[in-house]
Coordinates of C-alpha atoms in Angstrom, one line a residue:
X71 CA 0.0 0.0 0.0
X72 CA 1.4 3.4 -0.9
X73 CA 1.6 6.2 1.7
X74 CA -1.1 8.2 -0.1
X75 CA -3.5 5.3 0.4
X76 CA -2.6 5.2 4.1
X77 CA -3.3 9.0 4.3
X78 CA -6.7 8.7 2.7
X79 CA -7.6 5.8 4.9
X80 CA -6.5 7.7 8.0
X81 CA -8.3 10.9 7.0
X82 CA -11.5 9.2 6.1
X83 CA -12.4 12.0 3.7
X84 CA -12.8 13.0 0.1
X85 CA -10.5 15.9 -1.1
X86 CA -12.2 19.3 -0.9
X87 CA -11.9 22.1 -3.4
X88 CA -10.2 25.0 -1.5
X89 CA -12.5 27.4 -3.4
X90 CA -15.4 25.8 -1.6
X91 CA -14.3 27.5 1.6
X92 CA -16.5 30.3 2.8
X93 CA -15.3 33.5 1.1
X94 CA -13.9 36.3 3.3
X95 CA -15.5 39.8 3.1
X96 CA -14.0 41.8 0.3
X97 CA -12.6 44.6 2.6
X98 CA -10.9 42.0 4.7
X99 CA -9.3 40.4 1.6
X100 CA -8.0 43.7 0.4
X101 CA -6.4 44.4 3.8
X102 CA -4.8 40.9 3.8
X103 CA -3.4 41.5 0.3
X104 CA -1.7 44.6 1.6
X105 CA -0.4 43.1 4.8
X106 CA 3.3 42.1 4.7
X107 CA 3.5 40.7 8.2
X108 CA 1.2 37.7 7.9
X109 CA 2.5 34.5 9.5
X110 CA 4.7 32.4 7.2
X111 CA 6.3 29.0 7.4
X112 CA 10.0 28.2 7.3
X113 CA 11.4 26.8 4.1
X114 CA 11.7 23.3 5.4
X115 CA 8.0 23.3 6.4
X116 CA 7.0 24.8 3.1
X117 CA 8.8 21.9 1.4
X118 CA 6.9 19.4 3.5
X119 CA 3.6 21.0 2.5
X120 CA 4.6 20.8 -1.2
X121 CA 5.1 17.1 -0.7
X122 CA 1.7 16.9 1.0
X123 CA 0.0 18.4 -2.1
X124 CA 1.5 15.7 -4.4
X125 CA -1.0 12.8 -4.9
X126 CA 1.8 10.3 -5.3
X127 CA 3.8 11.3 -2.3
X128 CA 5.4 8.5 -0.3
X129 CA 6.7 8.2 3.3
X130 CA 10.2 8.5 1.9
X131 CA 9.3 11.8 0.2
X132 CA 7.9 13.2 3.5
X133 CA 10.9 12.0 5.4
X134 CA 13.4 13.4 2.8
X135 CA 11.8 16.8 3.0
X136 CA 11.9 16.9 6.8
X137 CA 15.5 15.6 7.0
X138 CA 16.7 18.7 5.2
X139 CA 16.2 20.5 8.5
X140 CA 18.1 18.7 11.3
X141 CA 16.3 20.6 14.1
X142 CA 12.9 19.7 12.6
X143 CA 14.0 16.1 12.3
X144 CA 15.1 15.9 16.0
X145 CA 11.8 17.4 17.2
X146 CA 9.7 15.0 15.1
X147 CA 11.7 12.0 16.4
X148 CA 11.2 13.3 19.9
X149 CA 7.4 13.4 19.3
X150 CA 7.4 9.9 17.8
X151 CA 9.2 8.5 20.8
X152 CA 7.2 10.5 23.4
X153 CA 4.6 9.1 25.9
X154 CA 2.0 10.2 23.4
X155 CA 3.0 7.2 21.2
X156 CA 4.1 5.0 24.1
X157 CA 2.3 2.0 22.7
X158 CA 5.2 1.5 20.3
X159 CA 8.0 -0.5 22.0
X160 CA 10.7 0.0 19.3
X161 CA 12.3 3.4 19.3
X162 CA 11.9 5.5 16.1
X163 CA 15.4 6.2 14.9
X164 CA 14.8 7.6 11.5
X165 CA 12.6 10.3 10.1
X166 CA 10.8 7.8 8.1
X167 CA 10.1 5.7 11.2
X168 CA 8.7 8.8 12.9
X169 CA 6.4 9.7 10.0
X170 CA 5.2 6.1 9.7
X171 CA 4.5 6.0 13.5
X172 CA 2.5 9.2 13.9
X173 CA 0.8 9.3 10.5
X174 CA 0.8 11.8 7.7
X175 CA -1.8 14.2 9.1
X176 CA -0.1 14.3 12.5
X177 CA 3.2 14.8 10.8
X178 CA 1.9 17.9 9.0
X179 CA 0.5 19.2 12.3
X180 CA 3.8 18.7 14.1
X181 CA 5.8 20.2 11.3
X182 CA 3.6 23.3 11.2
X183 CA 3.4 23.7 14.9
X184 CA 7.2 23.6 15.1
X185 CA 7.4 26.2 12.4
X186 CA 4.8 28.7 13.7
X187 CA 5.5 31.6 16.0
X188 CA 6.6 30.6 19.5
X189 CA 5.5 32.3 22.8
X190 CA 9.0 33.9 23.1
X191 CA 8.3 36.0 19.9
X192 CA 4.9 37.2 21.0
X193 CA 4.1 40.9 21.0
X194 CA 0.7 41.8 22.2
X195 CA -0.9 38.4 21.7
X196 CA -0.7 35.8 24.4
X197 CA 0.8 33.0 22.2
X198 CA 1.5 30.9 25.2
X199 CA -2.2 30.7 26.0
X200 CA -2.9 30.1 22.3
X201 CA -0.6 27.1 22.1
X202 CA -1.8 25.7 25.4
X203 CA -5.3 25.7 24.0
X204 CA -4.0 24.2 20.8
X205 CA -2.4 21.2 22.4
X206 CA -5.2 20.5 24.8
X207 CA -7.7 20.7 21.9
X208 CA -5.6 18.5 19.7
X209 CA -5.3 15.8 22.4
X210 CA -9.0 16.1 23.2
X211 CA -10.0 15.8 19.6
X212 CA -7.9 12.6 19.2
X213 CA -9.4 11.0 22.3
X214 CA -12.9 12.0 21.3
X215 CA -12.5 10.6 17.8
X216 CA -11.3 7.3 19.3
X217 CA -14.8 7.0 20.7
X218 CA -17.0 8.6 18.0
X219 CA -15.1 8.2 14.7
X220 CA -11.8 6.3 15.0
X221 CA -10.9 6.6 11.4
X222 CA -10.7 10.4 11.7
X223 CA -8.5 10.6 14.8
X224 CA -5.3 11.7 13.0
X225 CA -7.0 14.3 10.9
X226 CA -8.9 15.7 13.8
X227 CA -5.7 15.9 15.9
X228 CA -4.1 18.0 13.1
X229 CA -7.1 20.3 12.6
X230 CA -7.6 20.9 16.3
X231 CA -3.9 21.8 16.7
X232 CA -4.0 24.5 14.1
X233 CA -7.7 25.6 14.4
X234 CA -6.8 29.0 15.9
X235 CA -4.0 30.0 13.4
X236 CA -6.4 32.7 12.2
X237 CA -5.6 34.6 15.4
X238 CA -2.1 35.0 14.2
X239 CA -3.3 36.5 10.9
X240 CA -5.7 38.9 12.8
X241 CA -2.8 39.9 15.1
X242 CA -0.7 40.7 12.1
X243 CA -3.5 42.9 10.7
X244 CA -4.4 44.9 13.7
X245 CA -1.6 44.3 16.3
X246 CA -2.3 45.8 19.7
X247 CA -5.9 46.6 18.8
X248 CA -6.6 42.9 18.1
X249 CA -4.6 41.9 21.2
X250 CA -6.9 44.2 23.2
X251 CA -9.9 42.6 21.6
X252 CA -8.7 39.1 22.7
X253 CA -8.2 40.4 26.3
X254 CA -11.6 42.0 26.5
X255 CA -13.5 38.9 25.3
X256 CA -15.0 37.0 28.2
X257 CA -14.4 33.6 26.5
X258 CA -13.6 32.1 23.1
X259 CA -17.2 32.3 21.9
X260 CA -17.2 36.0 22.8
X261 CA -14.0 36.5 20.9
X262 CA -15.5 35.0 17.8
X263 CA -18.6 37.2 18.1
X264 CA -16.4 40.3 18.5
X265 CA -14.4 39.3 15.4
X266 CA -17.5 38.8 13.3
X267 CA -18.6 42.3 14.3
X268 CA -15.2 43.8 13.3
X269 CA -14.2 41.7 10.3
X270 CA -17.4 40.1 9.1
X271 CA -16.0 36.6 9.9
X272 CA -14.2 34.9 12.8
X273 CA -10.7 33.6 13.1
X274 CA -11.7 30.1 12.0
X275 CA -12.6 31.5 8.5
X276 CA -9.5 33.6 8.5
X277 CA -7.4 30.6 9.6
X278 CA -8.8 28.5 6.7
X279 CA -7.8 31.2 4.3
X280 CA -4.3 31.4 5.8
X281 CA -3.9 27.6 5.6
X282 CA -5.0 27.6 2.0
X283 CA -2.4 30.3 1.2
X284 CA 0.3 28.1 2.7
X285 CA -0.8 25.2 0.6
X286 CA -2.2 23.1 3.4
X287 CA -4.3 20.2 2.0
X288 CA -7.9 21.4 1.3
X289 CA -9.5 18.9 3.8
X290 CA -7.5 20.4 6.6
X291 CA -8.4 24.0 5.6
X292 CA -12.1 23.0 5.5
X293 CA -11.8 21.5 8.9
X294 CA -10.3 24.8 10.3
X295 CA -13.3 26.7 8.8
X296 CA -15.7 24.3 10.5
X297 CA -13.9 24.1 13.8
X298 CA -16.0 26.8 15.6
X299 CA -19.7 26.5 15.7
X300 CA -22.7 25.0 17.5
X301 CA -22.6 21.4 18.7
X302 CA -26.1 20.6 17.7
X303 CA -26.6 18.9 14.3
X304 CA -22.9 18.4 13.8
X305 CA -21.4 15.3 12.3
X306 CA -19.4 13.0 14.6
X307 CA -16.1 14.4 13.3
X308 CA -17.2 18.0 13.5
X309 CA -18.6 17.4 16.9
X310 CA -15.2 16.1 18.1
X311 CA -13.5 19.1 16.7
X312 CA -15.9 21.6 18.2
X313 CA -15.9 19.8 21.5
X314 CA -12.2 19.8 21.6
X315 CA -12.0 23.6 21.8
X316 CA -14.6 23.8 24.5
X317 CA -12.8 21.2 26.5
X318 CA -9.6 23.2 26.2
X319 CA -11.4 26.4 27.2
X320 CA -12.9 24.6 30.3
X321 CA -9.4 23.3 31.2
X322 CA -7.8 26.7 31.0
X323 CA -10.4 28.8 32.7
X324 CA -10.2 30.0 36.2
X325 CA -13.6 28.3 37.0
X326 CA -13.3 24.9 35.3
X327 CA -16.1 23.4 37.4
X328 CA -18.6 25.9 36.0
X329 CA -17.3 25.5 32.5
X330 CA -17.6 21.8 32.5
X331 CA -21.1 22.0 34.1
X332 CA -22.2 24.0 31.0
X333 CA -20.5 21.4 28.8
X334 CA -22.2 18.5 30.5
X335 CA -25.6 20.1 30.0
X336 CA -24.9 20.5 26.3
X337 CA -23.7 16.9 26.0
X338 CA -26.7 15.6 27.9
X339 CA -29.0 17.4 25.5
X340 CA -27.1 16.0 22.5
X341 CA -26.9 12.5 24.1
X342 CA -23.5 12.3 22.3
X343 CA -21.0 11.3 24.9
X344 CA -21.5 9.6 28.3
X345 CA -20.1 11.5 31.3
X346 CA -17.7 8.6 32.2
X347 CA -16.2 9.0 28.7
X348 CA -15.5 12.6 29.4
X349 CA -13.8 11.7 32.7
X350 CA -11.6 9.2 30.8
X351 CA -10.7 11.9 28.3
X352 CA -9.8 14.4 31.0
X353 CA -7.5 11.8 32.7
X354 CA -5.8 11.0 29.4
X355 CA -5.2 14.7 28.8
X356 CA -3.7 15.1 32.2
X357 CA -1.3 12.2 31.5
X358 CA -0.2 13.4 28.1
X359 CA -0.1 17.2 28.4
X360 CA 3.3 17.6 30.1
X361 CA 5.2 15.8 27.4
X362 CA 3.3 17.6 24.6
X363 CA 4.0 21.0 26.3
X364 CA 7.7 20.1 26.6
X365 CA 7.9 19.1 22.9
X366 CA 6.3 22.3 21.7
X367 CA 8.3 24.4 24.2
X368 CA 5.4 26.1 25.8
X369 CA 4.4 26.6 29.5
X370 CA 2.8 23.5 30.9
X371 CA -1.0 23.9 31.2
X372 CA -2.5 23.8 34.7
X373 CA -2.9 20.4 36.4
X374 CA -6.4 19.1 36.5
X375 CA -7.9 16.0 38.1
X376 CA -10.6 14.6 35.8
X377 CA -12.6 12.9 38.5
X378 CA -12.5 16.0 40.8
X379 CA -13.2 18.3 37.9
X380 CA -16.4 16.5 36.9
X381 CA -17.4 16.1 40.6
X382 CA -17.2 19.9 40.9
X383 CA -19.1 20.3 37.7
X384 CA -21.9 18.0 39.0
X385 CA -22.0 20.0 42.2
X386 CA -22.5 23.1 40.2
X387 CA -25.2 21.4 38.2
X388 CA -26.9 20.3 41.4
X389 CA -26.8 23.8 42.9
X390 CA -28.0 25.3 39.6
X391 CA -30.9 22.8 39.6
X392 CA -31.8 23.9 43.2
X393 CA -31.6 27.5 42.2
X394 CA -33.6 26.8 39.0
X395 CA -36.2 24.9 41.1
X396 CA -36.5 27.8 43.5
X397 CA -36.9 30.2 40.6
X398 CA -39.5 28.0 39.0
X399 CA -41.4 27.8 42.3
X400 CA -41.3 31.5 42.6
X401 CA -42.4 32.0 39.0
X402 CA -45.2 29.5 39.5
X403 CA -46.4 31.3 42.6
X404 CA -46.3 34.6 40.7
X405 CA -48.2 33.1 37.8
X406 CA -50.8 31.7 40.2
X407 CA -51.1 35.1 41.9
X408 CA -51.5 36.7 38.5
X409 CA -54.0 34.1 37.5
X410 CA -56.0 34.7 40.6
X411 CA -55.8 38.4 40.1
X412 CA -56.9 38.0 36.6
X413 CA -59.9 35.9 37.7
X414 CA -60.8 38.5 40.3
X415 CA -60.4 41.3 37.8
X416 CA -62.5 39.5 35.3
X417 CA -65.1 38.7 37.9
X418 CA -65.2 42.3 39.2
X419 CA -65.5 43.6 35.6
X420 CA -68.8 41.8 35.4
X421 CA -70.2 43.2 38.6
X422 CA -71.9 46.4 39.6
X423 CA -69.7 47.8 42.3
X424 CA -72.7 49.1 44.5
X425 CA -75.0 46.1 44.5
X426 CA -72.6 43.2 43.7
X427 CA -75.1 42.0 41.0
X428 CA -74.1 41.6 37.4
X429 CA -73.6 44.8 35.5
X430 CA -75.5 45.8 32.4
X431 CA -72.7 44.8 29.9
X432 CA -72.4 41.3 31.4
X433 CA -76.2 40.9 31.5
X434 CA -76.6 41.9 27.9
X435 CA -73.9 39.5 26.8
X436 CA -75.3 36.6 28.8
X437 CA -78.9 37.3 27.6
X438 CA -77.7 37.3 24.0
X439 CA -76.1 33.9 24.4
X440 CA -79.0 32.4 26.3
X441 CA -81.5 33.9 23.9
X442 CA -79.9 32.0 20.9
X443 CA -79.3 28.9 22.9
X444 CA -83.0 28.7 24.0
X445 CA -84.1 29.3 20.5
X446 CA -81.8 26.5 19.2
X447 CA -82.9 24.1 21.9
X448 CA -86.6 25.0 21.6
X449 CA -86.8 26.1 25.2
X450 CA -88.5 29.1 26.8
X451 CA -86.8 32.0 28.5
X452 CA -88.3 34.7 30.7
X453 CA -87.0 38.2 31.5
X454 CA -88.2 40.2 34.5
X455 CA -87.7 43.9 34.4
X456 CA -87.9 45.6 37.9
X457 CA -88.0 49.3 38.8
X458 CA -88.1 50.6 42.4
X459 CA -91.2 52.9 42.8
X460 CA -90.7 56.5 43.8
X461 CA -87.0 56.1 44.1
X462 CA -86.3 59.7 43.0
X463 CA -88.5 61.0 45.7
X464 CA -86.7 58.8 48.3
X465 CA -83.3 60.2 47.1
X466 CA -84.5 63.8 47.2
X467 CA -85.9 63.4 50.6
X468 CA -83.2 61.3 52.4
X469 CA -80.1 61.9 50.2
X470 CA -78.1 59.7 47.9
X471 CA -76.2 57.9 50.7
X472 CA -79.4 56.4 51.9
X473 CA -80.5 55.8 48.3
X474 CA -77.4 53.8 47.7
X475 CA -78.0 51.7 50.9
X476 CA -81.6 51.0 49.7
X477 CA -80.3 49.8 46.3
X478 CA -77.7 47.6 47.9
X479 CA -80.2 46.0 50.4
X480 CA -82.7 45.5 47.6
X481 CA -80.1 43.7 45.6
X482 CA -79.4 41.4 48.5
X483 CA -83.1 40.5 48.7
X484 CA -83.2 39.9 45.0
X485 CA -80.1 37.8 44.9
X486 CA -81.4 35.6 47.8
X487 CA -84.6 34.9 45.8
X488 CA -83.3 33.7 42.5
X489 CA -82.4 30.1 41.6
X490 CA -79.1 28.7 40.7
X491 CA -78.7 29.4 36.9
X492 CA -80.7 32.6 37.1
X493 CA -79.0 35.9 36.6
X494 CA -79.9 39.1 38.4
X495 CA -78.3 42.4 37.3
X496 CA -78.5 46.1 37.9
X497 CA -79.6 47.5 34.6
X498 CA -79.1 51.1 35.5
X499 CA -80.1 53.5 38.3
X500 CA -82.9 51.9 40.2
X501 CA -83.7 49.4 37.4
X502 CA -82.9 45.7 37.7
X503 CA -83.3 42.8 35.4
X504 CA -83.5 39.0 36.0
X505 CA -83.0 36.3 33.4
X506 CA -84.9 33.1 34.1
X507 CA -83.7 30.3 31.8
X508 CA -86.2 27.6 30.7
X509 CA -89.0 29.5 32.4
X510 CA -92.4 30.7 31.2
X511 CA -94.8 33.4 32.3
X512 CA -96.2 31.3 35.2
X513 CA -92.8 30.9 36.9
X514 CA -91.9 34.6 36.2
X515 CA -95.1 35.8 37.7
X516 CA -94.6 33.6 40.8
X517 CA -91.1 35.0 41.2
X518 CA -92.5 38.6 40.9
X519 CA -95.2 37.9 43.6
X520 CA -92.6 36.4 46.0
X521 CA -90.4 39.5 45.5
X522 CA -93.2 41.9 46.3
X523 CA -94.3 40.0 49.3
X524 CA -90.7 39.8 50.6
X525 CA -90.3 43.6 50.2
X526 CA -93.5 44.2 52.1
X527 CA -92.1 42.2 55.1
X528 CA -88.4 43.1 55.0
X529 CA -87.4 46.8 55.2
X530 CA -84.6 48.0 52.9
X531 CA -83.4 50.7 55.4
X532 CA -84.2 52.4 58.7
X533 CA -84.8 56.2 58.9
X534 CA -85.0 58.0 62.2
X535 CA -85.8 54.6 63.9
X536 CA -88.5 53.8 61.4
X537 CA -88.5 50.9 58.9
X538 CA -88.4 51.9 55.3
X539 CA -90.1 49.7 52.7
X540 CA -90.1 50.0 49.0
X541 CA -92.4 48.6 46.3
X542 CA -91.5 47.7 42.8
X543 CA -93.1 47.7 39.4
X544 CA -92.3 44.6 37.4
X545 CA -92.6 43.8 33.7
X546 CA -92.4 40.3 32.3
X547 CA -91.7 39.1 28.8
X548 CA -91.1 35.5 27.7
X549 CA -89.5 34.1 24.5
X550 CA -92.8 32.5 23.4
X551 CA -94.8 35.8 23.8
X552 CA -93.8 37.0 20.3
X553 CA -91.4 36.4 17.4
X554 CA -88.5 38.3 19.0
X555 CA -85.6 38.7 16.6
X556 CA -82.9 39.3 19.3
X557 CA -82.4 39.7 23.0
X558 CA -82.7 43.5 22.8
X559 CA -86.4 43.2 21.7
X560 CA -87.0 40.8 24.6
X561 CA -85.7 43.4 27.1
X562 CA -87.8 46.1 25.4
X563 CA -90.9 44.0 25.8
X564 CA -90.3 43.5 29.5
X565 CA -89.6 47.2 29.8
X566 CA -93.0 47.9 28.2
X567 CA -94.6 45.6 30.7
X568 CA -92.9 47.4 33.6
X569 CA -94.2 50.8 32.4
X570 CA -97.7 49.3 32.1
X571 CA -97.4 48.2 35.7
X572 CA -96.6 51.8 36.7
X573 CA -99.5 53.1 34.8
X574 CA -101.7 50.6 36.7
X575 CA -100.7 52.2 40.0
X576 CA -97.3 50.7 40.7
X577 CA -96.4 47.9 43.2
X578 CA -97.6 45.3 40.7
X579 CA -96.4 43.0 37.8
X580 CA -97.6 43.1 34.3
X581 CA -97.0 40.7 31.5
X582 CA -96.0 42.0 28.0
X583 CA -98.9 41.6 25.6
X584 CA -97.9 41.9 22.0
X585 CA -100.1 44.2 19.8
X586 CA -102.7 42.4 17.7

């Protein structure tokens, strides 16, 4: 099998057209064309990339290009013989042995990482932090891929290691201004958002463009472009890549427990990776980070204990669940109070404030509904229109305060007389109306008689120690008295009956009689 076959098998991909990468905004491209300080690769690294672009390249070709730089060769041998590849018992003694052991994609990653800017050369940008994130992400991507897509492990290691090279390009463009932008960002996602606002793209897109300009194979450039994004709806390989950066961010933050609590919630929602797998990955990272940091000559990332880290994350999740539960309980109580208030407001909006009976608007709405329902069901319906006799004289003689008391006490008497399902309302002033569903003239007249008798016995007020009684004039109209077209006509008929009762001398009830 040729080395190219091995590379294709390891990468598990089809070659991508570099022109298929997301285009950068035109103003940014113009600035890049005028920038003479963009990151570049040493001649030896450039030769390795030229070999990588050849479809017929062999392991020997890769090794020959690397061996032209003794320092690069020594560092690649050190990587191949490191604890990261400890499963191999025989020591790699030649460059070809090293390339064969670590794979073509990982060789490219190592070569480029050795050739890029080191922390000691940093001005403005914190390249030490950048490289710490890179090696943590690369190791995490490899271990994630071993569980989710083993055939992509080498490729994902490479992409994760160089996924943030766009930061180098942005730093070259804007120097201290961009360095200030990185320091002001609360986290990596916030940095990407700030970049999109400033440039119209983030450093992943910029890194893919830079990688393409170096001649990096298209599938790696595409991977850089896709390395930053949402976890949902991502393919297994893309998920590994995007998770690797979040694991690195969680590892490096000052509050890793909180960071991994957020990550666990996302993973639970995706059902992508069991929590115990995450703990194993963190333990593997802890074991391999020191040697990787030494090989890349960067400050060793902070020590983390995977078990303790996830235990702290779960404690945060538990406390957040308690806090969320408390907030939900408070919100539920608030909603219940609002619902009760709404019911009370709705109920009060139907009532007359003085008498506590239904108001006119609610009565007319209810009568309209019951009118049509009775018609549809072939049932009768009676309306009783009541007017207190000589109420104006009572008001003028005793004052409105007593008049209001008389109205309220009369309403109490009326409410106590009606049946369940009946509706009594104050129609206006001293006028009242009662709806009697499924009732004819006989029942309505009986109700009117009982009301008059009750008023004769029970005073509605006391004045100067004397009992005050009132009489009422009542009009009655029933649905079967005439061909009423609507509820309004039924009320008018009962009103006519009431005026007839007044003309008859008051204190009586009169049934509506339609004209011949």
